[in-house]
PDB file of C-alpha atoms in Angstrom:
ATOM      1  CA  UNK A   1      12.011   5.713  16.581  1.00 44.00           C
ATOM      2  CA  UNK A   2       9.186   3.741  14.962  1.00 49.00           C
ATOM      3  CA  UNK A   3       8.121   6.553  12.671  1.00 59.00           C
ATOM      4  CA  UNK A   4      11.486   6.770  10.923  1.00 68.00           C
ATOM      5  CA  UNK A   5      11.851   3.071  10.292  1.00 76.00           C
ATOM      6  CA  UNK A   6      10.125   1.336   7.446  1.00 78.00           C
ATOM      7  CA  UNK A   7       6.597   0.090   7.616  1.00 86.00           C
ATOM      8  CA  UNK A   8       6.447  -1.803   4.375  1.00 91.00           C
ATOM      9  CA  UNK A   9       4.926  -5.252   4.732  1.00 93.00           C
ATOM     10  CA  UNK A  10       4.489  -5.879   1.049  1.00 94.00           C
ATOM     11  CA  UNK A  11       6.796  -6.585  -1.859  1.00 94.00           C
ATOM     12  CA  UNK A  12       6.803  -4.076  -4.674  1.00 94.00           C
ATOM     13  CA  UNK A  13       5.676  -5.313  -8.032  1.00 95.00           C
ATOM     14  CA  UNK A  14       5.139  -3.734 -11.397  1.00 95.00           C
ATOM     15  CA  UNK A  15       2.078  -4.187 -13.515  1.00 96.00           C
ATOM     16  CA  UNK A  16       3.562  -5.041 -16.875  1.00 96.00           C
ATOM     17  CA  UNK A  17       0.688  -5.861 -19.148  1.00 95.00           C
ATOM     18  CA  UNK A  18      -2.332  -7.974 -19.645  1.00 96.00           C
ATOM     19  CA  UNK A  19      -1.928 -11.600 -20.557  1.00 96.00           C
ATOM     20  CA  UNK A  20      -1.684 -11.586 -24.306  1.00 95.00           C
ATOM     21  CA  UNK A  21      -0.628 -13.178 -27.515  1.00 95.00           C
ATOM     22  CA  UNK A  22       0.949 -11.069 -30.182  1.00 96.00           C
ATOM     23  CA  UNK A  23      -2.265  -9.475 -31.330  1.00 96.00           C
ATOM     24  CA  UNK A  24      -4.868 -10.174 -28.700  1.00 95.00           C
ATOM     25  CA  UNK A  25      -4.963  -9.216 -25.039  1.00 95.00           C
ATOM     26  CA  UNK A  26      -6.838 -10.869 -22.238  1.00 95.00           C
ATOM     27  CA  UNK A  27      -7.578  -8.160 -19.665  1.00 95.00           C
ATOM     28  CA  UNK A  28      -8.813 -10.674 -17.116  1.00 96.00           C
ATOM     29  CA  UNK A  29      -5.276 -11.718 -16.226  1.00 96.00           C
ATOM     30  CA  UNK A  30      -2.488  -9.254 -15.534  1.00 96.00           C
ATOM     31  CA  UNK A  31       1.225  -9.903 -15.581  1.00 96.00           C
ATOM     32  CA  UNK A  32       3.121  -8.663 -12.568  1.00 96.00           C
ATOM     33  CA  UNK A  33       6.887  -8.406 -12.210  1.00 96.00           C
ATOM     34  CA  UNK A  34       7.764  -8.830  -8.558  1.00 95.00           C
ATOM     35  CA  UNK A  35      10.977  -7.149  -7.462  1.00 93.00           C
ATOM     36  CA  UNK A  36      13.789  -9.535  -6.767  1.00 92.00           C
ATOM     37  CA  UNK A  37      12.121 -12.563  -8.304  1.00 93.00           C
ATOM     38  CA  UNK A  38      13.940 -14.003 -11.296  1.00 93.00           C
ATOM     39  CA  UNK A  39      12.773 -17.545 -11.850  1.00 91.00           C
ATOM     40  CA  UNK A  40       9.467 -19.421 -11.707  1.00 93.00           C
ATOM     41  CA  UNK A  41      10.625 -21.508  -8.767  1.00 93.00           C
ATOM     42  CA  UNK A  42      11.043 -18.400  -6.648  1.00 93.00           C
ATOM     43  CA  UNK A  43       7.786 -17.069  -8.004  1.00 94.00           C
ATOM     44  CA  UNK A  44       5.806 -20.028  -6.626  1.00 93.00           C
ATOM     45  CA  UNK A  45       6.419 -18.609  -3.156  1.00 94.00           C
ATOM     46  CA  UNK A  46       4.032 -15.822  -4.089  1.00 95.00           C
ATOM     47  CA  UNK A  47       1.262 -18.098  -5.323  1.00 94.00           C
ATOM     48  CA  UNK A  48      -1.964 -17.108  -3.696  1.00 94.00           C
ATOM     49  CA  UNK A  49      -0.612 -13.958  -2.132  1.00 95.00           C
ATOM     50  CA  UNK A  50      -2.956 -11.021  -2.268  1.00 95.00           C
ATOM     51  CA  UNK A  51      -2.133  -8.010  -4.372  1.00 96.00           C
ATOM     52  CA  UNK A  52      -3.362  -4.467  -3.994  1.00 96.00           C
ATOM     53  CA  UNK A  53      -3.314  -1.807  -6.685  1.00 96.00           C
ATOM     54  CA  UNK A  54      -3.567   1.445  -4.789  1.00 96.00           C
ATOM     55  CA  UNK A  55      -4.500   4.658  -6.528  1.00 96.00           C
ATOM     56  CA  UNK A  56      -6.061   8.022  -5.853  1.00 95.00           C
ATOM     57  CA  UNK A  57      -9.259   9.522  -7.104  1.00 94.00           C
ATOM     58  CA  UNK A  58     -10.495  13.088  -7.039  1.00 94.00           C
ATOM     59  CA  UNK A  59     -13.706  12.414  -5.226  1.00 94.00           C
ATOM     60  CA  UNK A  60     -13.646  11.457  -1.600  1.00 93.00           C
ATOM     61  CA  UNK A  61     -15.521   8.214  -1.025  1.00 92.00           C
ATOM     62  CA  UNK A  62     -16.164   6.856   2.466  1.00 91.00           C
ATOM     63  CA  UNK A  63     -13.818   9.355   3.974  1.00 92.00           C
ATOM     64  CA  UNK A  64     -10.791   8.885   1.750  1.00 93.00           C
ATOM     65  CA  UNK A  65      -9.533   9.627  -1.741  1.00 95.00           C
ATOM     66  CA  UNK A  66      -7.416   6.496  -1.817  1.00 95.00           C
ATOM     67  CA  UNK A  67      -8.861   3.519  -3.644  1.00 96.00           C
ATOM     68  CA  UNK A  68      -7.753  -0.076  -3.960  1.00 96.00           C
ATOM     69  CA  UNK A  69      -8.309  -2.903  -6.371  1.00 96.00           C
ATOM     70  CA  UNK A  70      -7.582  -6.256  -4.734  1.00 96.00           C
ATOM     71  CA  UNK A  71      -6.418  -9.369  -6.487  1.00 96.00           C
ATOM     72  CA  UNK A  72      -4.219 -12.373  -6.039  1.00 95.00           C
ATOM     73  CA  UNK A  73      -1.260 -14.072  -7.628  1.00 96.00           C
ATOM     74  CA  UNK A  74      -2.478 -17.108  -9.492  1.00 96.00           C
ATOM     75  CA  UNK A  75       0.605 -18.737 -11.024  1.00 95.00           C
ATOM     76  CA  UNK A  76       4.044 -18.043 -12.430  1.00 96.00           C
ATOM     77  CA  UNK A  77       4.354 -16.887 -16.003  1.00 95.00           C
ATOM     78  CA  UNK A  78       7.289 -17.772 -18.212  1.00 94.00           C
ATOM     79  CA  UNK A  79      10.860 -18.395 -17.153  1.00 95.00           C
ATOM     80  CA  UNK A  80      11.914 -15.100 -15.614  1.00 94.00           C
ATOM     81  CA  UNK A  81       9.899 -14.786 -12.457  1.00 93.00           C
ATOM     82  CA  UNK A  82       6.934 -12.892 -13.836  1.00 96.00           C
ATOM     83  CA  UNK A  83       3.671 -13.847 -12.267  1.00 96.00           C
ATOM     84  CA  UNK A  84       0.043 -13.933 -13.367  1.00 96.00           C
ATOM     85  CA  UNK A  85      -2.572 -12.266 -11.267  1.00 96.00           C
ATOM     86  CA  UNK A  86      -6.308 -11.861 -11.319  1.00 96.00           C
ATOM     87  CA  UNK A  87      -8.065  -8.954  -9.780  1.00 96.00           C
ATOM     88  CA  UNK A  88     -11.556  -8.495  -8.504  1.00 96.00           C
ATOM     89  CA  UNK A  89     -11.993  -5.924 -11.211  1.00 96.00           C
ATOM     90  CA  UNK A  90      -9.523  -5.850 -14.062  1.00 95.00           C
ATOM     91  CA  UNK A  91      -6.741  -3.342 -13.685  1.00 95.00           C
ATOM     92  CA  UNK A  92      -7.109  -0.298 -15.914  1.00 95.00           C
ATOM     93  CA  UNK A  93      -4.617  -0.096 -18.776  1.00 94.00           C
ATOM     94  CA  UNK A  94      -3.339   3.211 -17.501  1.00 94.00           C
ATOM     95  CA  UNK A  95      -1.746   1.230 -14.674  1.00 95.00           C
ATOM     96  CA  UNK A  96       0.808  -0.426 -16.968  1.00 96.00           C
ATOM     97  CA  UNK A  97       4.142   0.351 -15.414  1.00 96.00           C
ATOM     98  CA  UNK A  98       2.555   1.289 -12.124  1.00 96.00           C
ATOM     99  CA  UNK A  99       3.519  -0.173  -8.776  1.00 95.00           C
ATOM    100  CA  UNK A 100       1.411  -2.865  -7.244  1.00 96.00           C
ATOM    101  CA  UNK A 101       1.672  -4.163  -3.668  1.00 95.00           C
ATOM    102  CA  UNK A 102       2.179  -7.883  -3.274  1.00 95.00           C
ATOM    103  CA  UNK A 103       1.240  -8.706   0.303  1.00 94.00           C
ATOM    104  CA  UNK A 104       2.834 -11.483   2.293  1.00 94.00           C
ATOM    105  CA  UNK A 105      -0.486 -13.025   3.273  1.00 90.00           C
ATOM    106  CA  UNK A 106      -2.059 -15.659   3.092  1.00 92.00           C
ATOM    107  CA  UNK A 107       1.171 -16.910   4.513  1.00 92.00           C
ATOM    108  CA  UNK A 108       2.401 -20.472   4.459  1.00 89.00           C
ATOM    109  CA  UNK A 109       5.641 -20.066   6.444  1.00 85.00           C
TER     110      UNK A 109
ATOM    111  CA  UNK B   1     -56.836 -25.577 -13.645  1.00 41.00           C
ATOM    112  CA  UNK B   2     -58.949 -28.636 -13.773  1.00 46.00           C
ATOM    113  CA  UNK B   3     -60.968 -29.081 -16.877  1.00 53.00           C
ATOM    114  CA  UNK B   4     -63.956 -31.256 -16.916  1.00 60.00           C
ATOM    115  CA  UNK B   5     -63.605 -34.816 -17.993  1.00 68.00           C
ATOM    116  CA  UNK B   6     -64.494 -35.140 -21.577  1.00 67.00           C
ATOM    117  CA  UNK B   7     -66.060 -38.095 -23.155  1.00 68.00           C
ATOM    118  CA  UNK B   8     -65.369 -39.303 -26.621  1.00 70.00           C
ATOM    119  CA  UNK B   9     -67.043 -41.752 -28.727  1.00 67.00           C
ATOM    120  CA  UNK B  10     -65.139 -44.568 -30.371  1.00 69.00           C
ATOM    121  CA  UNK B  11     -67.182 -46.670 -32.555  1.00 67.00           C
ATOM    122  CA  UNK B  12     -69.864 -47.990 -30.304  1.00 72.00           C
ATOM    123  CA  UNK B  13     -68.190 -47.227 -26.938  1.00 74.00           C
ATOM    124  CA  UNK B  14     -67.632 -44.132 -24.933  1.00 77.00           C
ATOM    125  CA  UNK B  15     -64.456 -43.398 -23.167  1.00 77.00           C
ATOM    126  CA  UNK B  16     -63.779 -40.930 -20.434  1.00 77.00           C
ATOM    127  CA  UNK B  17     -60.681 -38.891 -20.995  1.00 77.00           C
ATOM    128  CA  UNK B  18     -59.357 -37.681 -17.653  1.00 76.00           C
ATOM    129  CA  UNK B  19     -58.452 -34.032 -17.371  1.00 76.00           C
ATOM    130  CA  UNK B  20     -54.861 -33.075 -16.859  1.00 76.00           C
ATOM    131  CA  UNK B  21     -55.177 -32.973 -13.089  1.00 78.00           C
ATOM    132  CA  UNK B  22     -56.844 -36.366 -12.825  1.00 76.00           C
ATOM    133  CA  UNK B  23     -54.429 -38.290 -15.003  1.00 80.00           C
ATOM    134  CA  UNK B  24     -52.356 -41.095 -13.542  1.00 81.00           C
ATOM    135  CA  UNK B  25     -48.781 -40.028 -12.921  1.00 82.00           C
ATOM    136  CA  UNK B  26     -46.118 -41.280 -15.309  1.00 85.00           C
ATOM    137  CA  UNK B  27     -43.492 -41.273 -12.553  1.00 84.00           C
ATOM    138  CA  UNK B  28     -43.710 -42.779  -9.123  1.00 84.00           C
ATOM    139  CA  UNK B  29     -40.692 -42.533  -6.805  1.00 80.00           C
ATOM    140  CA  UNK B  30     -39.169 -45.862  -5.706  1.00 81.00           C
ATOM    141  CA  UNK B  31     -39.383 -45.009  -2.012  1.00 79.00           C
ATOM    142  CA  UNK B  32     -42.332 -43.530  -0.265  1.00 79.00           C
ATOM    143  CA  UNK B  33     -40.279 -41.500   2.154  1.00 82.00           C
ATOM    144  CA  UNK B  34     -37.459 -39.527   0.574  1.00 79.00           C
ATOM    145  CA  UNK B  35     -34.141 -39.942   2.388  1.00 82.00           C
ATOM    146  CA  UNK B  36     -31.422 -37.340   2.057  1.00 85.00           C
ATOM    147  CA  UNK B  37     -28.112 -38.575   0.693  1.00 86.00           C
ATOM    148  CA  UNK B  38     -25.495 -39.277   3.321  1.00 88.00           C
ATOM    149  CA  UNK B  39     -22.448 -37.065   3.086  1.00 88.00           C
ATOM    150  CA  UNK B  40     -19.135 -38.821   2.568  1.00 89.00           C
ATOM    151  CA  UNK B  41     -17.116 -35.912   3.892  1.00 89.00           C
ATOM    152  CA  UNK B  42     -15.361 -36.251   7.214  1.00 88.00           C
ATOM    153  CA  UNK B  43     -14.683 -33.321   9.439  1.00 85.00           C
ATOM    154  CA  UNK B  44     -11.060 -33.090  10.466  1.00 83.00           C
ATOM    155  CA  UNK B  45      -9.785 -30.988  13.357  1.00 81.00           C
ATOM    156  CA  UNK B  46      -7.838 -27.909  12.413  1.00 83.00           C
ATOM    157  CA  UNK B  47      -4.156 -28.704  12.074  1.00 85.00           C
ATOM    158  CA  UNK B  48      -1.821 -25.730  12.108  1.00 86.00           C
ATOM    159  CA  UNK B  49       1.398 -25.767  10.155  1.00 89.00           C
ATOM    160  CA  UNK B  50       4.392 -27.239  11.936  1.00 88.00           C
ATOM    161  CA  UNK B  51       6.145 -23.940  12.568  1.00 88.00           C
ATOM    162  CA  UNK B  52       3.335 -22.747  14.837  1.00 90.00           C
ATOM    163  CA  UNK B  53       4.458 -24.083  18.195  1.00 89.00           C
ATOM    164  CA  UNK B  54       3.527 -22.473  21.516  1.00 89.00           C
ATOM    165  CA  UNK B  55       6.198 -19.995  22.412  1.00 90.00           C
ATOM    166  CA  UNK B  56       7.101 -19.149  18.826  1.00 92.00           C
ATOM    167  CA  UNK B  57       7.565 -15.510  17.924  1.00 93.00           C
ATOM    168  CA  UNK B  58       5.216 -14.515  15.129  1.00 94.00           C
ATOM    169  CA  UNK B  59       5.150 -11.513  12.844  1.00 94.00           C
ATOM    170  CA  UNK B  60       1.665 -10.133  12.315  1.00 94.00           C
ATOM    171  CA  UNK B  61       1.105  -9.241   8.678  1.00 94.00           C
ATOM    172  CA  UNK B  62      -2.227  -7.459   8.736  1.00 92.00           C
ATOM    173  CA  UNK B  63      -4.659  -5.832  11.052  1.00 91.00           C
ATOM    174  CA  UNK B  64      -4.220  -3.187  13.696  1.00 91.00           C
ATOM    175  CA  UNK B  65      -0.916  -4.576  14.938  1.00 92.00           C
ATOM    176  CA  UNK B  66       0.697  -5.338  11.609  1.00 92.00           C
ATOM    177  CA  UNK B  67       4.442  -5.615  11.736  1.00 92.00           C
ATOM    178  CA  UNK B  68       4.518  -6.412  15.423  1.00 93.00           C
ATOM    179  CA  UNK B  69       6.472  -9.347  16.746  1.00 94.00           C
ATOM    180  CA  UNK B  70       4.331 -11.310  19.084  1.00 93.00           C
ATOM    181  CA  UNK B  71       4.408 -14.519  21.160  1.00 93.00           C
ATOM    182  CA  UNK B  72       2.160 -17.428  20.262  1.00 92.00           C
ATOM    183  CA  UNK B  73       0.471 -18.903  23.321  1.00 90.00           C
ATOM    184  CA  UNK B  74      -1.846 -21.546  22.015  1.00 87.00           C
ATOM    185  CA  UNK B  75      -3.657 -22.852  18.977  1.00 89.00           C
ATOM    186  CA  UNK B  76      -7.375 -22.575  19.711  1.00 86.00           C
ATOM    187  CA  UNK B  77      -9.792 -25.263  18.565  1.00 80.00           C
ATOM    188  CA  UNK B  78     -11.620 -22.625  16.547  1.00 77.00           C
ATOM    189  CA  UNK B  79      -8.749 -22.736  14.066  1.00 82.00           C
ATOM    190  CA  UNK B  80      -7.183 -19.523  15.275  1.00 89.00           C
ATOM    191  CA  UNK B  81      -4.078 -18.587  17.224  1.00 91.00           C
ATOM    192  CA  UNK B  82      -4.058 -17.058  20.699  1.00 90.00           C
ATOM    193  CA  UNK B  83      -1.348 -14.486  20.919  1.00 91.00           C
ATOM    194  CA  UNK B  84       0.055 -11.903  23.318  1.00 90.00           C
ATOM    195  CA  UNK B  85       2.567  -9.039  22.935  1.00 83.00           C
ATOM    196  CA  UNK B  86       3.365  -9.260  25.830  1.00 88.00           C
ATOM    197  CA  UNK B  87       1.361  -6.118  26.416  1.00 90.00           C
ATOM    198  CA  UNK B  88       4.049  -4.261  28.337  1.00 90.00           C
ATOM    199  CA  UNK B  89       6.575  -4.816  25.622  1.00 90.00           C
ATOM    200  CA  UNK B  90       4.748  -3.904  22.448  1.00 90.00           C
ATOM    201  CA  UNK B  91       1.145  -3.085  23.335  1.00 91.00           C
ATOM    202  CA  UNK B  92      -0.408  -6.167  21.811  1.00 92.00           C
ATOM    203  CA  UNK B  93      -2.972  -7.618  24.243  1.00 90.00           C
ATOM    204  CA  UNK B  94      -4.286 -11.159  24.434  1.00 89.00           C
ATOM    205  CA  UNK B  95      -5.694 -11.539  20.997  1.00 90.00           C
ATOM    206  CA  UNK B  96      -6.816 -14.074  18.470  1.00 91.00           C
ATOM    207  CA  UNK B  97      -5.156 -14.061  15.124  1.00 92.00           C
ATOM    208  CA  UNK B  98      -5.659 -16.055  11.952  1.00 92.00           C
ATOM    209  CA  UNK B  99      -2.727 -18.306  11.124  1.00 91.00           C
ATOM    210  CA  UNK B 100      -2.705 -17.207   7.499  1.00 92.00           C
ATOM    211  CA  UNK B 101      -1.923 -13.622   8.422  1.00 94.00           C
ATOM    212  CA  UNK B 102       1.169 -14.504  10.375  1.00 94.00           C
ATOM    213  CA  UNK B 103       4.785 -15.429   9.650  1.00 94.00           C
ATOM    214  CA  UNK B 104       6.276 -17.826  12.172  1.00 93.00           C
ATOM    215  CA  UNK B 105       9.901 -17.160  13.016  1.00 93.00           C
ATOM    216  CA  UNK B 106      12.338 -19.710  14.397  1.00 92.00           C
ATOM    217  CA  UNK B 107      12.721 -17.709  17.586  1.00 90.00           C
ATOM    218  CA  UNK B 108      10.932 -19.183  20.569  1.00 89.00           C
ATOM    219  CA  UNK B 109      10.182 -17.936  24.041  1.00 89.00           C
ATOM    220  CA  UNK B 110      10.017 -20.553  26.810  1.00 86.00           C
ATOM    221  CA  UNK B 111       6.390 -20.855  27.955  1.00 83.00           C
ATOM    222  CA  UNK B 112       6.604 -23.332  30.814  1.00 79.00           C
ATOM    223  CA  UNK B 113       5.431 -21.238  33.705  1.00 75.00           C
ATOM    224  CA  UNK B 114       2.208 -20.084  32.091  1.00 77.00           C
ATOM    225  CA  UNK B 115      -0.841 -19.787  34.277  1.00 75.00           C
ATOM    226  CA  UNK B 116      -2.839 -22.654  32.790  1.00 74.00           C
ATOM    227  CA  UNK B 117      -6.051 -21.749  34.568  1.00 76.00           C
ATOM    228  CA  UNK B 118      -6.173 -18.300  33.038  1.00 75.00           C
ATOM    229  CA  UNK B 119      -5.068 -19.744  29.741  1.00 76.00           C
ATOM    230  CA  UNK B 120      -8.021 -22.103  29.666  1.00 77.00           C
ATOM    231  CA  UNK B 121     -10.335 -19.282  30.602  1.00 78.00           C
ATOM    232  CA  UNK B 122      -9.062 -17.154  27.745  1.00 75.00           C
ATOM    233  CA  UNK B 123      -9.221 -20.051  25.287  1.00 76.00           C
ATOM    234  CA  UNK B 124     -12.943 -20.236  25.692  1.00 77.00           C
ATOM    235  CA  UNK B 125     -14.886 -19.081  22.640  1.00 75.00           C
ATOM    236  CA  UNK B 126     -17.085 -16.742  24.584  1.00 78.00           C
ATOM    237  CA  UNK B 127     -14.189 -14.838  26.121  1.00 81.00           C
ATOM    238  CA  UNK B 128     -13.697 -12.784  23.001  1.00 81.00           C
ATOM    239  CA  UNK B 129     -17.338 -12.498  22.030  1.00 78.00           C
ATOM    240  CA  UNK B 130     -18.517  -9.014  21.218  1.00 76.00           C
ATOM    241  CA  UNK B 131     -20.698  -7.219  23.759  1.00 71.00           C
ATOM    242  CA  UNK B 132     -24.229  -6.918  22.435  1.00 70.00           C
ATOM    243  CA  UNK B 133     -25.158  -3.306  21.713  1.00 64.00           C
ATOM    244  CA  UNK B 134     -27.575  -2.236  24.395  1.00 57.00           C
ATOM    245  CA  UNK B 135     -29.661   0.323  22.531  1.00 53.00           C
ATOM    246  CA  UNK B 136     -31.510  -0.560  19.377  1.00 54.00           C
ATOM    247  CA  UNK B 137     -30.792   1.437  16.278  1.00 55.00           C
ATOM    248  CA  UNK B 138     -34.184   3.036  15.981  1.00 54.00           C
ATOM    249  CA  UNK B 139     -34.556   4.094  19.578  1.00 56.00           C
ATOM    250  CA  UNK B 140     -34.763   7.671  20.741  1.00 61.00           C
ATOM    251  CA  UNK B 141     -31.684   7.464  22.907  1.00 60.00           C
ATOM    252  CA  UNK B 142     -29.627   6.275  20.008  1.00 53.00           C
ATOM    253  CA  UNK B 143     -30.927   9.101  17.842  1.00 58.00           C
ATOM    254  CA  UNK B 144     -29.931  11.749  20.336  1.00 62.00           C
ATOM    255  CA  UNK B 145     -26.558  10.192  20.866  1.00 58.00           C
ATOM    256  CA  UNK B 146     -25.691  10.340  17.196  1.00 58.00           C
ATOM    257  CA  UNK B 147     -23.976  13.692  17.372  1.00 55.00           C
ATOM    258  CA  UNK B 148     -21.900  12.934  20.424  1.00 58.00           C
ATOM    259  CA  UNK B 149     -18.485  11.414  20.112  1.00 60.00           C
ATOM    260  CA  UNK B 150     -18.369   7.649  20.620  1.00 58.00           C
ATOM    261  CA  UNK B 151     -17.283   6.757  24.107  1.00 61.00           C
ATOM    262  CA  UNK B 152     -13.884   5.203  24.333  1.00 64.00           C
ATOM    263  CA  UNK B 153     -14.224   1.527  25.022  1.00 66.00           C
ATOM    264  CA  UNK B 154     -13.127   0.800  28.545  1.00 68.00           C
ATOM    265  CA  UNK B 155     -10.922  -2.228  28.962  1.00 68.00           C
ATOM    266  CA  UNK B 156     -12.671  -4.465  31.438  1.00 72.00           C
ATOM    267  CA  UNK B 157     -10.643  -5.147  34.524  1.00 74.00           C
ATOM    268  CA  UNK B 158     -10.963  -8.879  33.930  1.00 77.00           C
ATOM    269  CA  UNK B 159      -9.142  -8.585  30.667  1.00 80.00           C
ATOM    270  CA  UNK B 160      -6.397  -6.518  32.231  1.00 81.00           C
ATOM    271  CA  UNK B 161      -5.980  -9.002  35.074  1.00 83.00           C
ATOM    272  CA  UNK B 162      -5.834 -11.978  32.727  1.00 83.00           C
ATOM    273  CA  UNK B 163      -3.305 -10.117  30.643  1.00 85.00           C
ATOM    274  CA  UNK B 164      -1.105  -9.476  33.655  1.00 85.00           C
ATOM    275  CA  UNK B 165      -1.243 -13.014  34.946  1.00 84.00           C
ATOM    276  CA  UNK B 166      -0.276 -14.527  31.632  1.00 84.00           C
ATOM    277  CA  UNK B 167       2.407 -11.999  30.868  1.00 85.00           C
ATOM    278  CA  UNK B 168       4.074 -12.323  34.242  1.00 85.00           C
ATOM    279  CA  UNK B 169       5.648 -15.678  33.478  1.00 83.00           C
ATOM    280  CA  UNK B 170       6.529 -14.632  29.941  1.00 86.00           C
ATOM    281  CA  UNK B 171       8.202 -11.403  30.947  1.00 87.00           C
ATOM    282  CA  UNK B 172      10.547 -13.075  33.389  1.00 86.00           C
ATOM    283  CA  UNK B 173      11.747 -15.568  30.789  1.00 86.00           C
ATOM    284  CA  UNK B 174      12.036 -12.860  28.151  1.00 87.00           C
ATOM    285  CA  UNK B 175      14.266 -10.726  30.330  1.00 87.00           C
ATOM    286  CA  UNK B 176      16.710 -13.569  30.762  1.00 87.00           C
ATOM    287  CA  UNK B 177      17.468 -13.744  27.061  1.00 85.00           C
ATOM    288  CA  UNK B 178      19.656 -10.939  25.813  1.00 86.00           C
ATOM    289  CA  UNK B 179      18.061  -8.656  23.226  1.00 90.00           C
ATOM    290  CA  UNK B 180      14.786 -10.583  23.253  1.00 90.00           C
ATOM    291  CA  UNK B 181      12.874  -7.757  24.850  1.00 90.00           C
ATOM    292  CA  UNK B 182      14.017  -5.149  22.347  1.00 90.00           C
ATOM    293  CA  UNK B 183      13.439  -7.668  19.555  1.00 92.00           C
ATOM    294  CA  UNK B 184       9.827  -8.060  20.567  1.00 92.00           C
ATOM    295  CA  UNK B 185       9.298  -4.354  20.949  1.00 91.00           C
ATOM    296  CA  UNK B 186      10.647  -3.615  17.476  1.00 91.00           C
ATOM    297  CA  UNK B 187       8.481  -3.916  14.390  1.00 91.00           C
ATOM    298  CA  UNK B 188       9.167  -5.921  11.290  1.00 92.00           C
ATOM    299  CA  UNK B 189       9.248  -4.312   7.900  1.00 90.00           C
ATOM    300  CA  UNK B 190      10.701  -5.051   4.512  1.00 91.00           C
ATOM    301  CA  UNK B 191      13.710  -2.996   3.492  1.00 90.00           C
ATOM    302  CA  UNK B 192      15.150  -2.273   0.108  1.00 89.00           C
ATOM    303  CA  UNK B 193      16.658  -5.388  -1.414  1.00 89.00           C
ATOM    304  CA  UNK B 194      14.766  -7.813   0.825  1.00 89.00           C
ATOM    305  CA  UNK B 195      13.452 -10.914  -0.875  1.00 92.00           C
ATOM    306  CA  UNK B 196      10.905 -12.715   1.305  1.00 93.00           C
ATOM    307  CA  UNK B 197      11.025 -15.806  -0.860  1.00 93.00           C
ATOM    308  CA  UNK B 198      14.674 -16.225   0.054  1.00 92.00           C
ATOM    309  CA  UNK B 199      14.498 -15.071   3.646  1.00 91.00           C
ATOM    310  CA  UNK B 200      14.682 -17.461   6.548  1.00 91.00           C
ATOM    311  CA  UNK B 201      12.392 -16.183   9.251  1.00 89.00           C
TER     312      UNK B 201
END
């Protein structure tokens, strides 16, 4: 029974872009669109939550080919529920459009 | 480096110019004995958020037992929560868990009949301390043991007994409530369309 049911403990998010103006990008901050979040008030729930960008490499390191870049949600961005995030190492631009895992911890409920 | 004192002639007099090490200091501290500054910070005891009451059902968000629903027994003075499955229901033993990695639900389990003596024993800091590794890393025994599989850690009988004594009272009150046992044995996960920011836990 447990193996069929879901195991997801994170909310799916999409890595949209770097923080930017029209002509300049700031790769230090990424913009993340969290599924189901449509306004900045809802987005403040996710402030401080940790984010993981999970990807695969070809070389096995420490016993696995799966690699993670960790980061956290810093603040809401704009009026439509998008959120700013900073990662330990900046996300690579090839991850635009890729899924990112927004964890539910550190939890405040 | 101390240079020798030079002498210079000024008109009819001579003057001794002290070397750099012999010169009088330009700065003297106001106090002879330096006193460290007193800190103005006050230490406050750890205060958990209001939803973390003993008996509350918590959802573990990370770690080995992530997704499990678990009963909160006590908030330890270390700033950490003491939690139990109960073990027979979902396999989570007496364990400490950080409050930030936990969602508190509104469901509570009555915890009146808990064995307070065992509870105090388990709340002690040293109860969960790691056993010190007996062999040093560089020793011969350790070198020869490298290839062998690591021995499975035996649960000490004390831990098992403490687990049983604390769970006994919990299990009887859990069985009275309909569905509570299967609720605790099931795991939490997010499904399609779930919005945690709108969910009431």
